[in-house]
Coordinates of C-alpha atoms and ligand atoms in Angstrom, one line a residue:
M1409 CA 5.1 -36.3 10.9
Q1410 CA 8.2 -37.2 8.6
I1411 CA 10.5 -34.2 8.2
K1412 CA 12.9 -33.9 5.4
T1413 CA 15.9 -31.7 5.1
I1414 CA 16.6 -30.9 1.7
T1415 CA 20.0 -29.5 0.2
T1416 CA 19.6 -26.2 -1.6
H1417 CA 21.7 -23.6 -3.3
P1418 CA 21.3 -19.9 -2.5
Y1419 CA 20.0 -17.4 -4.9
N1420 CA 21.7 -14.0 -4.7
D1421 CA 18.4 -11.8 -5.6
Q1422 CA 16.2 -12.4 -2.5
N1423 CA 16.5 -8.7 -1.1
P1424 CA 13.0 -7.7 0.0
G1425 CA 11.9 -4.1 -1.6
T1426 CA 9.4 -1.7 -0.2
S1427 CA 6.7 -4.4 0.6
G1428 CA 8.4 -8.0 0.5
L1429 CA 10.1 -10.0 -2.2
R1430 CA 8.4 -9.4 -5.4
K1431 CA 9.6 -11.4 -8.7
K1432 CA 8.1 -12.9 -11.8
V1433 CA 6.1 -16.1 -11.1
K1434 CA 8.9 -18.0 -13.3
V1435 CA 11.5 -16.7 -11.0
F1436 CA 9.5 -18.2 -7.9
Q1437 CA 9.1 -21.5 -9.7
Q1438 CA 12.9 -22.0 -10.0
P1439 CA 13.8 -25.2 -7.7
G1440 CA 14.0 -24.3 -4.0
Y1441 CA 13.4 -20.5 -4.7
L1442 CA 10.3 -20.1 -2.7
E1443 CA 11.4 -22.8 0.0
N1444 CA 14.9 -20.8 0.3
F1445 CA 13.2 -17.6 1.1
V1446 CA 10.7 -18.9 3.6
Q1447 CA 13.4 -20.9 5.3
A1448 CA 15.5 -17.8 5.5
I1449 CA 12.7 -16.3 7.2
F1450 CA 12.2 -19.0 9.8
D1451 CA 15.8 -19.2 10.4
S1452 CA 16.0 -15.3 10.9
L1453 CA 13.1 -15.4 13.7
D1454 CA 13.4 -16.0 17.2
D1455 CA 12.2 -19.3 18.7
L1456 CA 8.9 -20.1 16.8
T1457 CA 8.4 -23.4 18.3
G1458 CA 4.6 -24.0 19.0
K1459 CA 3.7 -20.5 17.9
I1460 CA 0.8 -19.3 15.7
L1461 CA 1.6 -18.4 11.9
V1462 CA -1.2 -16.6 9.8
L1463 CA -1.2 -17.5 6.0
G1464 CA -3.1 -16.2 3.3
G1465 CA -2.8 -14.4 -0.2
D1466 CA -4.5 -12.1 -2.8
G1467 CA -5.4 -15.3 -4.9
R1468 CA -3.0 -14.6 -7.7
Y1469 CA -1.6 -17.4 -9.9
F1470 CA 0.9 -19.6 -7.7
N1471 CA -1.0 -18.6 -4.2
R1472 CA -2.4 -22.2 -3.8
P1473 CA 0.7 -24.0 -4.6
A1474 CA 3.0 -21.8 -2.7
I1475 CA 0.6 -22.2 0.4
Q1476 CA 0.8 -25.9 0.3
V1477 CA 4.6 -25.7 0.4
I1478 CA 4.6 -23.1 3.2
I1479 CA 2.3 -25.2 5.3
K1480 CA 4.6 -28.1 5.1
M1481 CA 7.6 -26.0 5.7
A1482 CA 5.8 -24.3 8.7
A1483 CA 5.0 -27.9 10.1
A1484 CA 8.5 -28.9 9.8
N1485 CA 10.0 -26.0 11.3
G1486 CA 7.9 -26.4 14.5
F1487 CA 5.0 -23.9 14.5
G1488 CA 2.2 -25.1 16.7
E1489 CA -0.8 -23.7 14.7
L1490 CA -1.5 -22.3 11.2
I1491 CA -4.4 -20.1 10.6
I1492 CA -5.3 -19.8 6.8
G1493 CA -7.9 -17.8 4.8
Q1494 CA -10.4 -20.1 3.1
G1495 CA -9.2 -20.7 -0.4
G1496 CA -5.8 -19.4 0.5
L1497 CA -7.2 -15.9 0.6
L1498 CA -6.7 -13.0 3.1
S1499 CA -6.4 -9.4 2.1
T1500 CA -3.5 -7.7 3.6
P1501 CA -5.2 -5.8 6.1
A1502 CA -7.3 -8.8 7.1
A1503 CA -4.1 -10.6 7.6
S1504 CA -2.8 -8.0 9.7
H1505 CA -5.9 -8.0 11.8
I1506 CA -5.9 -11.5 12.2
I1507 CA -2.3 -11.7 13.3
R1508 CA -3.2 -9.1 16.0
K1509 CA -6.5 -10.6 17.0
Y1510 CA -5.2 -14.1 17.6
N1511 CA -2.0 -13.2 18.9
A1512 CA 0.0 -14.8 16.2
F1513 CA 3.7 -14.7 16.1
G1514 CA 3.6 -13.6 12.7
G1515 CA 2.1 -14.0 9.2
L1516 CA 3.1 -14.6 5.6
I1517 CA 1.1 -12.6 3.1
L1518 CA 1.7 -13.9 -0.4
S1519 CA 1.0 -11.1 -2.9
A1520 CA 2.5 -8.6 -5.3
S1521 CA 0.0 -6.2 -4.7
H1522 CA -1.1 -4.0 -7.7
N1523 CA 1.4 -5.8 -10.1
P1524 CA -0.3 -8.1 -12.7
G1525 CA -0.8 -11.7 -12.1
G1526 CA -0.5 -15.0 -14.2
P1527 CA 2.0 -17.4 -15.2
D1528 CA 4.1 -14.8 -16.8
E1529 CA 3.6 -12.1 -14.4
D1530 CA 4.4 -11.3 -10.9
F1531 CA 4.1 -13.2 -7.6
G1532 CA 5.4 -12.0 -4.0
I1533 CA 5.8 -12.8 -0.4
K1534 CA 6.1 -10.9 2.7
Y1535 CA 6.5 -11.4 6.5
N1536 CA 4.5 -9.4 9.1
V1537 CA 5.6 -9.5 12.5
S1538 CA 3.3 -9.8 15.8
N1539 CA 2.0 -6.4 15.8
G1540 CA 0.5 -7.2 12.2
G1541 CA 2.7 -4.9 10.4
P1542 CA 5.4 -5.4 7.9
A1543 CA 8.6 -6.8 9.2
P1544 CA 11.1 -3.9 9.8
E1545 CA 14.2 -3.3 7.9
K1546 CA 16.5 -5.0 10.4
D1547 CA 14.4 -8.2 9.9
T1548 CA 14.2 -7.9 5.9
N1549 CA 18.0 -7.3 6.0
A1550 CA 18.3 -10.5 8.0
F1551 CA 16.2 -12.5 5.7
Y1552 CA 18.2 -11.5 2.8
Q1553 CA 21.6 -12.0 4.5
R1554 CA 20.5 -15.6 5.5
S1555 CA 19.3 -16.2 2.0
L1556 CA 22.6 -15.5 0.5
V1557 CA 24.1 -18.5 2.6
I1558 CA 21.2 -20.9 2.9
D1559 CA 22.1 -24.4 2.2
S1560 CA 19.1 -26.5 3.2
Y1561 CA 15.4 -26.0 4.2
K1562 CA 13.2 -28.5 6.0
I1563 CA 9.8 -29.6 4.9
A1564 CA 7.2 -32.0 6.2
S1565 CA 6.0 -35.1 4.2
I1566 CA 2.2 -34.5 4.7
E1567 CA -0.6 -34.4 2.2
D1568 CA -1.8 -31.3 0.7
I1569 CA -4.4 -29.5 3.1
D1570 CA -8.0 -28.9 1.9
L1571 CA -7.8 -25.1 1.6
D1572 CA -11.6 -24.6 0.8
H1573 CA -13.4 -26.0 3.7
I1574 CA -13.6 -24.2 7.0
G1575 CA -12.3 -26.4 9.8
T1576 CA -9.3 -27.7 11.8
H1577 CA -6.9 -30.4 10.9
K1578 CA -4.6 -31.9 13.6
I1579 CA -1.2 -33.5 12.6
D1580 CA 0.6 -34.6 15.5
N1581 CA 1.3 -31.3 17.5
L1582 CA 0.3 -29.1 14.8
S1583 CA -3.2 -27.8 14.3
I1584 CA -4.1 -26.1 10.9
T1585 CA -7.4 -24.0 11.0
I1586 CA -9.0 -22.7 7.8
I1587 CA -11.1 -19.7 8.6
D1588 CA -13.6 -17.6 6.9
P1589 CA -11.3 -14.7 5.4
V1590 CA -14.0 -12.1 5.6
A1591 CA -15.7 -12.5 9.2
D1592 CA -13.1 -11.0 11.6
Y1593 CA -12.5 -8.2 9.2
A1594 CA -16.1 -7.4 8.7
E1595 CA -16.7 -7.5 12.6
L1596 CA -13.6 -5.0 12.9
M1597 CA -15.1 -2.6 10.5
Q1598 CA -18.5 -2.6 12.4
S1599 CA -16.5 -1.6 15.6
I1600 CA -15.1 1.3 13.8
F1601 CA -17.8 3.1 11.6
D1602 CA -21.5 3.8 12.1
F1603 CA -22.9 0.9 10.3
N1604 CA -26.6 2.0 11.4
L1605 CA -26.3 5.3 9.6
L1606 CA -24.5 3.8 6.8
K1607 CA -27.3 1.2 6.2
Q1608 CA -29.9 4.1 6.3
S1609 CA -28.1 6.4 4.0
I1610 CA -27.8 3.4 1.4
S1611 CA -31.3 2.0 2.0
S1612 CA -32.7 5.6 1.6
G1613 CA -31.0 6.0 -1.7
Y1614 CA -29.0 9.1 -0.3
I1615 CA -25.6 7.3 -1.1
T1616 CA -25.5 5.4 -4.4
L1617 CA -22.1 3.5 -4.4
L1618 CA -20.0 1.7 -6.9
F1619 CA -17.1 -0.5 -5.8
D1620 CA -14.6 -2.0 -8.2
A1621 CA -12.5 -5.1 -6.8
M1622 CA -10.8 -5.2 -10.0
H1623 CA -11.0 -9.2 -9.9
A1624 CA -8.7 -9.1 -6.8
I1625 CA -9.0 -10.1 -3.2
T1626 CA -11.6 -7.3 -1.9
G1627 CA -14.4 -8.8 -3.9
P1628 CA -15.6 -11.2 -1.1
Y1629 CA -15.1 -8.4 1.5
A1630 CA -17.0 -5.9 -0.4
K1631 CA -19.8 -8.2 -1.3
K1632 CA -20.2 -9.2 2.5
I1633 CA -19.8 -5.6 3.8
F1634 CA -21.5 -3.3 1.2
I1635 CA -24.2 -5.9 -0.1
D1636 CA -24.9 -8.3 2.7
I1637 CA -24.4 -6.1 5.8
L1638 CA -25.1 -2.5 4.5
G1639 CA -27.8 -3.5 2.0
A1640 CA -26.4 -1.9 -1.3
T1641 CA -27.7 -3.1 -4.5
P1642 CA -26.0 -6.4 -6.1
D1643 CA -24.5 -4.2 -8.9
S1644 CA -22.9 -1.9 -6.5
V1645 CA -19.8 -4.2 -6.7
I1646 CA -18.0 -4.8 -9.8
N1647 CA -15.3 -7.4 -10.9
A1648 CA -15.8 -9.0 -7.6
E1649 CA -14.7 -12.4 -8.4
P1650 CA -11.1 -13.0 -7.5
L1651 CA -9.0 -14.2 -10.7
E1652 CA -5.7 -15.6 -10.7
D1653 CA -4.6 -13.2 -13.6
F1654 CA -7.1 -10.4 -12.4
G1655 CA -8.9 -10.7 -15.7
G1656 CA -5.7 -9.8 -17.5
H1657 CA -5.6 -6.2 -15.9
H1658 CA -3.4 -4.5 -13.5
P1659 CA -5.3 -4.5 -10.1
D1660 CA -4.1 -0.9 -9.6
P1661 CA -6.7 1.5 -8.2
N1662 CA -6.1 4.4 -10.3
L1663 CA -7.9 6.3 -13.3
A1664 CA -6.0 4.4 -15.8
H1665 CA -6.3 1.0 -14.6
A1666 CA -9.8 1.1 -13.0
Q1667 CA -11.3 2.0 -16.3
E1668 CA -14.7 0.6 -15.9
L1669 CA -15.2 2.6 -12.6
A1670 CA -13.7 5.9 -14.0
E1671 CA -16.0 5.7 -17.1
R1672 CA -19.0 5.4 -14.8
M1673 CA -17.8 8.0 -12.4
F1674 CA -17.3 10.4 -15.1
G1675 CA -20.0 9.3 -17.4
L1676 CA -23.8 10.0 -17.3
A1677 CA -25.7 9.9 -13.9
P1678 CA -22.7 8.6 -11.9
P1679 CA -23.4 7.3 -8.4
V1680 CA -22.5 9.5 -5.6
F1681 CA -19.4 7.6 -4.3
G1682 CA -17.0 5.3 -6.3
A1683 CA -13.9 3.5 -5.2
A1684 CA -11.6 0.7 -6.1
S1685 CA -8.9 -1.4 -4.4
D1686 CA -5.9 -3.2 -5.4
G1687 CA -4.5 -6.7 -5.6
D1688 CA -4.2 -7.3 -2.0
G1689 CA -6.9 -4.9 -0.7
D1690 CA -4.6 -2.2 0.9
R1691 CA -5.1 0.5 -1.5
N1692 CA -8.1 2.6 -2.2
M1693 CA -9.0 5.1 -5.0
I1694 CA -11.9 7.6 -3.9
T1695 CA -14.0 9.4 -6.4
G1696 CA -17.4 11.1 -6.5
S1697 CA -19.8 12.1 -9.2
N1698 CA -17.2 13.6 -11.8
I1699 CA -14.3 13.9 -9.1
F1700 CA -11.3 12.0 -8.5
V1701 CA -9.7 12.6 -4.9
T1702 CA -5.8 12.8 -4.9
P1703 CA -4.8 10.3 -2.3
S1704 CA -2.6 13.0 -0.5
D1705 CA -5.9 15.0 -0.2
S1706 CA -7.8 12.0 0.9
L1707 CA -5.5 11.6 3.7
A1708 CA -5.6 15.3 4.8
I1709 CA -9.5 15.4 4.6
M1710 CA -9.6 12.1 6.5
A1711 CA -7.5 13.7 9.2
A1712 CA -9.6 16.9 9.3
N1713 CA -12.8 15.1 9.7
A1714 CA -11.8 12.0 11.8
H1715 CA -13.7 13.2 15.0
L1716 CA -17.0 12.6 13.1
I1717 CA -16.1 8.9 13.0
P1718 CA -17.3 6.8 16.0
A1719 CA -13.8 5.1 16.6
Y1720 CA -12.0 8.5 16.3
A1721 CA -14.3 10.8 18.2
K1722 CA -11.8 11.7 20.6
G1723 CA -9.6 13.3 18.2
L1724 CA -6.2 11.9 16.6
R1725 CA -3.0 11.5 18.7
G1726 CA -0.9 12.4 15.7
V1727 CA -0.5 11.8 11.9
A1728 CA 2.1 10.6 9.7
R1729 CA 2.7 10.6 5.9
S1730 CA 5.6 9.1 3.6
M1731 CA 7.9 11.8 2.5
P1732 CA 6.9 12.1 -0.9
T1733 CA 3.2 12.4 0.0
S1734 CA 1.9 16.0 -0.3
Q1735 CA 2.0 18.3 2.7
A1736 CA -1.7 18.6 2.9
V1737 CA -2.0 16.6 6.0
D1738 CA 0.7 18.6 7.6
R1739 CA -1.7 21.8 7.5
V1740 CA -4.4 19.8 9.2
A1741 CA -2.2 18.7 12.0
A1742 CA -1.0 22.1 12.5
H1743 CA -4.3 23.4 12.8
Y1744 CA -5.3 20.7 15.3
N1745 CA -2.1 21.2 17.0
I1746 CA -1.1 17.5 16.8
P1747 CA 2.1 16.0 15.8
C1748 CA 2.9 15.2 12.0
Y1749 CA 5.6 12.5 11.3
E1750 CA 7.4 12.3 8.0
T1751 CA 8.6 8.6 7.2
P1752 CA 10.2 7.0 4.3
T1753 CA 8.0 5.2 1.7
G1754 CA 6.4 1.8 2.7
W1755 CA 4.3 0.9 5.5
K1756 CA 7.0 -0.6 7.5
F1757 CA 8.0 2.8 8.8
F1758 CA 4.5 3.5 10.6
G1759 CA 4.5 0.6 12.8
N1760 CA 6.6 1.9 15.5
L1761 CA 4.8 5.2 15.7
L1762 CA 1.4 3.3 15.8
D1763 CA 2.6 0.8 18.3
A1764 CA 3.9 3.6 20.6
G1765 CA 0.5 5.7 20.3
K1766 CA 2.1 8.7 18.6
I1767 CA -0.1 8.6 15.6
T1768 CA -3.8 7.4 14.9
L1769 CA -3.8 7.9 11.1
C1770 CA -1.3 7.8 8.4
G1771 CA -0.9 7.5 4.7
E1772 CA 0.9 7.7 1.4
E1773 CA 0.4 9.3 -1.9
S1774 CA 0.3 5.9 -3.5
F1775 CA -3.6 5.3 -2.8
G1776 CA -2.8 4.0 0.9
T1777 CA -4.6 5.3 4.0
G1778 CA -4.7 3.4 7.3
S1779 CA -5.1 3.8 11.2
D1780 CA -4.1 2.2 14.4
H1781 CA -6.9 -0.2 13.8
V1782 CA -4.3 -2.6 12.1
R1783 CA -0.7 -2.2 10.9
E1784 CA -1.2 -2.2 7.2
K1785 CA -2.8 0.4 5.0
D1786 CA -6.4 -0.7 4.6
G1787 CA -8.4 0.0 1.2
L1788 CA -12.1 -0.9 2.4
W1789 CA -11.5 0.7 5.8
A1790 CA -10.7 4.0 3.8
V1791 CA -13.7 3.2 1.7
L1792 CA -16.2 3.1 4.7
F1793 CA -14.4 6.2 6.3
W1794 CA -15.5 8.3 3.0
L1795 CA -18.8 6.6 3.3
N1796 CA -19.4 7.4 6.7
L1797 CA -18.2 11.2 6.2
I1798 CA -20.5 11.6 3.3
A1799 CA -23.4 10.3 5.5
I1800 CA -22.8 12.4 8.4
K1801 CA -21.8 15.6 6.6
R1802 CA -24.5 15.1 3.9
Q1803 CA -22.3 16.7 1.2
S1804 CA -21.0 15.4 -2.0
V1805 CA -17.4 14.2 -2.4
T1806 CA -17.0 17.5 -4.4
D1807 CA -18.2 19.7 -1.7
I1808 CA -16.3 17.9 0.9
V1809 CA -13.1 18.4 -1.1
N1810 CA -13.7 22.0 -2.1
E1811 CA -14.7 22.9 1.4
H1812 CA -11.4 21.4 2.5
W1813 CA -9.4 23.4 0.0
Q1814 CA -11.1 26.5 1.1
K1815 CA -10.2 25.9 4.8
F1816 CA -6.8 24.8 4.3
G1817 CA -5.4 25.6 0.7
R1818 CA -4.9 23.2 -2.0
D1819 CA -1.4 21.3 -2.3
I1820 CA -1.7 20.7 -6.0
Y1821 CA 0.1 17.3 -6.4
C1822 CA 0.9 14.7 -9.0
R1823 CA 3.2 11.8 -9.6
H1824 CA 4.9 10.8 -12.9
D1825 CA 6.0 7.1 -13.4
Y1826 CA 8.6 6.1 -16.0
E1827 CA 8.5 2.2 -15.7
A1828 CA 10.8 -0.2 -17.0
V1829 CA 13.7 1.9 -17.5
E1830 CA 16.8 0.3 -18.2
I1831 CA 18.6 -0.2 -14.8
N1832 CA 22.0 1.5 -16.0
I1833 CA 20.1 4.5 -17.2
A1834 CA 18.1 4.7 -14.2
N1835 CA 21.3 4.7 -12.0
S1836 CA 23.0 7.3 -14.2
I1837 CA 19.9 9.6 -13.6
V1838 CA 20.2 9.1 -9.7
D1839 CA 24.0 9.7 -10.0
H1840 CA 23.3 12.8 -12.1
L1841 CA 20.7 14.2 -9.6
R1842 CA 23.0 13.4 -6.6
N1843 CA 25.9 15.3 -8.2
Q1844 CA 23.6 18.4 -8.5
L1845 CA 22.4 18.4 -5.0
P1846 CA 25.4 20.5 -3.4
T1847 CA 25.1 23.3 -6.1
L1848 CA 21.3 23.5 -6.1
P1849 CA 20.5 25.6 -2.9
R1850 CA 19.9 29.3 -3.5
Q1851 CA 19.7 28.7 -7.3
T1852 CA 16.3 30.3 -8.8
F1853 CA 14.5 28.7 -11.6
A1854 CA 11.4 30.8 -12.8
E1855 CA 9.5 31.7 -9.8
Y1856 CA 11.2 28.8 -7.7
T1857 CA 14.3 29.3 -5.4
V1858 CA 15.8 26.3 -4.0
K1859 CA 15.5 25.9 -0.3
Y1860 CA 17.3 22.7 0.2
A1861 CA 18.4 19.8 -2.0
D1862 CA 19.2 16.4 -0.4
E1863 CA 18.6 12.7 0.0
F1864 CA 16.1 11.8 2.6
S1865 CA 17.3 10.0 5.6
Y1866 CA 15.0 8.9 8.5
E1867 CA 15.8 8.2 11.9
D1868 CA 13.1 6.2 13.8
S1869 CA 12.1 8.1 17.0
I1870 CA 11.3 5.0 18.8
D1871 CA 14.0 2.6 18.2
G1872 CA 16.6 4.9 16.8
S1873 CA 17.2 2.8 13.5
I1874 CA 18.2 5.0 10.4
S1875 CA 17.3 4.5 6.9
S1876 CA 19.2 6.3 4.2
N1877 CA 18.9 7.1 0.6
Q1878 CA 15.1 7.2 0.8
G1879 CA 14.6 9.6 -2.1
I1880 CA 15.9 12.8 -3.6
R1881 CA 14.2 16.1 -2.6
I1882 CA 14.7 19.4 -4.0
G1883 CA 12.4 21.9 -2.0
F1884 CA 11.7 25.4 -2.8
E1885 CA 11.2 28.7 -0.7
N1886 CA 7.6 28.8 -1.5
G1887 CA 7.0 25.2 -0.1
S1888 CA 6.9 23.5 -3.5
R1889 CA 8.8 20.3 -3.7
I1890 CA 10.0 17.9 -6.5
I1891 CA 11.0 14.3 -5.4
F1892 CA 12.8 11.6 -7.2
R1893 CA 12.7 7.8 -6.3
L1894 CA 13.4 4.5 -7.7
S1895 CA 10.5 2.2 -7.0
G1896 CA 11.2 -0.9 -4.6
T1897 CA 8.0 -2.9 -5.9
G1898 CA 8.7 -3.4 -9.7
T1899 CA 10.1 -6.8 -11.3
V1900 CA 11.1 -5.3 -14.6
G1901 CA 14.0 -2.8 -15.0
A1902 CA 13.7 0.2 -12.9
T1903 CA 10.8 2.6 -12.2
L1904 CA 11.7 6.1 -11.7
R1905 CA 8.8 8.0 -9.7
I1906 CA 8.8 11.8 -9.9
Y1907 CA 6.6 13.5 -7.3
L1908 CA 5.5 17.2 -7.7
E1909 CA 3.7 19.5 -5.5
R1910 CA 2.9 23.4 -5.1
F1911 CA 0.6 24.9 -2.6
E1912 CA -2.2 27.2 -4.0
A1913 CA -3.8 29.3 -1.1
D1914 CA -6.2 31.4 -3.6
A1915 CA -9.3 29.5 -3.7
S1916 CA -10.3 31.0 -6.8
K1917 CA -7.5 28.9 -8.3
H1918 CA -8.4 25.7 -6.6
N1919 CA -10.1 24.3 -9.7
Q1920 CA -7.1 24.1 -12.0
N1921 CA -5.9 21.0 -13.7
A1922 CA -2.8 19.6 -11.8
Q1923 CA -0.8 18.8 -14.9
V1924 CA -1.3 22.7 -15.9
A1925 CA -0.8 24.0 -12.5
L1926 CA 2.4 22.1 -12.2
A1927 CA 3.6 22.7 -15.6
T1928 CA 6.9 24.8 -14.4
L1929 CA 7.8 22.0 -12.0
I1930 CA 7.3 19.3 -14.4
N1931 CA 9.6 21.0 -16.8
L1932 CA 12.2 21.6 -14.0
A1933 CA 12.1 18.1 -13.1
E1934 CA 13.1 17.0 -16.5
Q1935 CA 15.8 19.8 -16.5
F1936 CA 17.1 18.1 -13.2
C1937 CA 16.7 14.5 -14.0
E1938 CA 16.9 14.3 -17.9
I1939 CA 14.8 11.2 -18.2
K1940 CA 13.2 12.0 -21.3
K1941 CA 16.7 13.0 -22.9
R1942 CA 18.3 9.8 -21.4
T1943 CA 15.6 7.4 -22.4
G1944 CA 14.1 8.8 -25.5
R1945 CA 10.7 8.7 -23.9
T1946 CA 8.2 11.6 -24.4
E1947 CA 5.9 10.9 -21.6
P1948 CA 5.5 9.1 -18.4
N1949 CA 3.8 5.5 -18.5
V1950 CA 1.4 6.4 -15.6
V1951 CA 0.2 9.8 -14.2
T1952 CA -1.5 9.8 -10.9
Ligands
VG1_2 C1 5.0 1.5 -3.8 C2 4.5 2.9 -3.2 C3 4.5 2.9 -1.8 C4 3.8 1.6 -1.2 C5 4.3 0.3 -1.8 C6 3.6 -1.0 -1.3 O1 6.3 1.4 -3.6 O2 5.1 3.7 -3.7 O3 4.1 4.1 -1.1 O4 3.9 1.5 0.3 O5 4.2 0.5 -3.1 O6 2.2 -0.8 -1.7 P1 7.6 1.9 -4.5 O7 8.7 1.4 -3.8 O8 7.3 1.0 -5.8 O9 7.3 3.2 -4.9 V1 1.4 -2.2 -2.3 O10 -0.1 -1.9 -2.3 O11 2.3 -2.4 -3.5 O12 1.9 -3.4 -1.1
CO3 CO1 -1.1 -3.4 -2.0

């Protein structure tokens, strides 16, 4: 195999965010842009000679040409084996599983997750390490530092590989295997959940379900698992064909973007259960007939009922949530007397806790839940978890949620996103918030007295690493919180996220609309951050 060394010049913007490097496709199409970042990753890794690399993406525009480039670069850099999903496809949780199952050195996942796709939209790439999880911050920092000084990359002169047929190609000492992207994952799911019970519940008509794959990666996985294996009717999975532009939509599973699903679940004669997943298959939205389950509640409910699921029958070792996620799961952990960890936003912070066996279940408010079965959040796993719960408890989604609130109280929660804010204004908002932090404690606003006001900093209990500036927190004496963070996954301007929560113990007040119940906190948040005043906007772009 002939290997070429190509001279390149560094780009100064290849700093990975919350989950890999995400940029507009046009940015990735600049000469050497993708190659530089991939070479920066390879240069930063310990000896990769002869090792296994897993490769796949969510099928968005630029997925295929990027995979061909990465194959040639992985060949030139000395990997021994490449495992690639057929068609260049792998969901993020499936990639995590395949890295673990085949003892790979790592994997490259091509995705910008819930961001839109197409020639004028977003692309992304992230590296996962040998535990199957996203590279920790020390690695992503190393990739960035390397990208700033890179002056050449290596690429092999080989033909494009046929990605569409399963099989193995041998080129000198390199073997490239194209695998079925779904099979290993479907097998893993069958080892976790009670598939016989699920089959019965679905075939008897007790559970009717609707899954919206949003024209993203989960289509083939959902068809295989729900229709082929579990026997659901073919119309149970909608928007199942992965499209390079996701049909022109945001593959973001929330009530705003999963519109078709929302209309059915809140329309006439809705199915018992409805769910959606995002671009790369790691997020989940859970709904039932006329009910939407807030992701923070979903995490808490899963934790409270996990012992009913075969794989978790022995109980949970501990749980973790990202800092802005509501404290609902903390109450469950306290009830079962298991540890509850609070980490910064992003799945990479759960990896060490999972590896050390300190937690079994973890999640984020951003529609992400997962367990120690892989090292990524996992959309279809969460859907199967809920289906299994409904089948065992023989209760509707509404009853499961209400029963949980009655037992634990309700953490009323919502998130407001202000997208594409001009960077200077966003920074001025953060500075303004920071400046107020020292003076806020002990001040009272309506019925809220500030208990603490700070910037979240996290010390990893396993490796001692410290991650600072992970969001501004204002906590009140009654347990309520307002949190402000700038997103690390956007590609246009800055996105300010405002997270609001308030605990309600009184069951007679549990069925309130969250926006109404949180109105005082929403006004307080504006008083603190002045986003409306400073941008002239009247409302957030997305409310979840
Ligand atoms: C967002 C979410 C975060 C999640 C991340 C990656 O990050 O808030 O909880 O881990 O996306 O998810 P940010 O920095 O924009 O708030 V995914 O499904 O986009 O890979
Ligand atoms: Co995702």
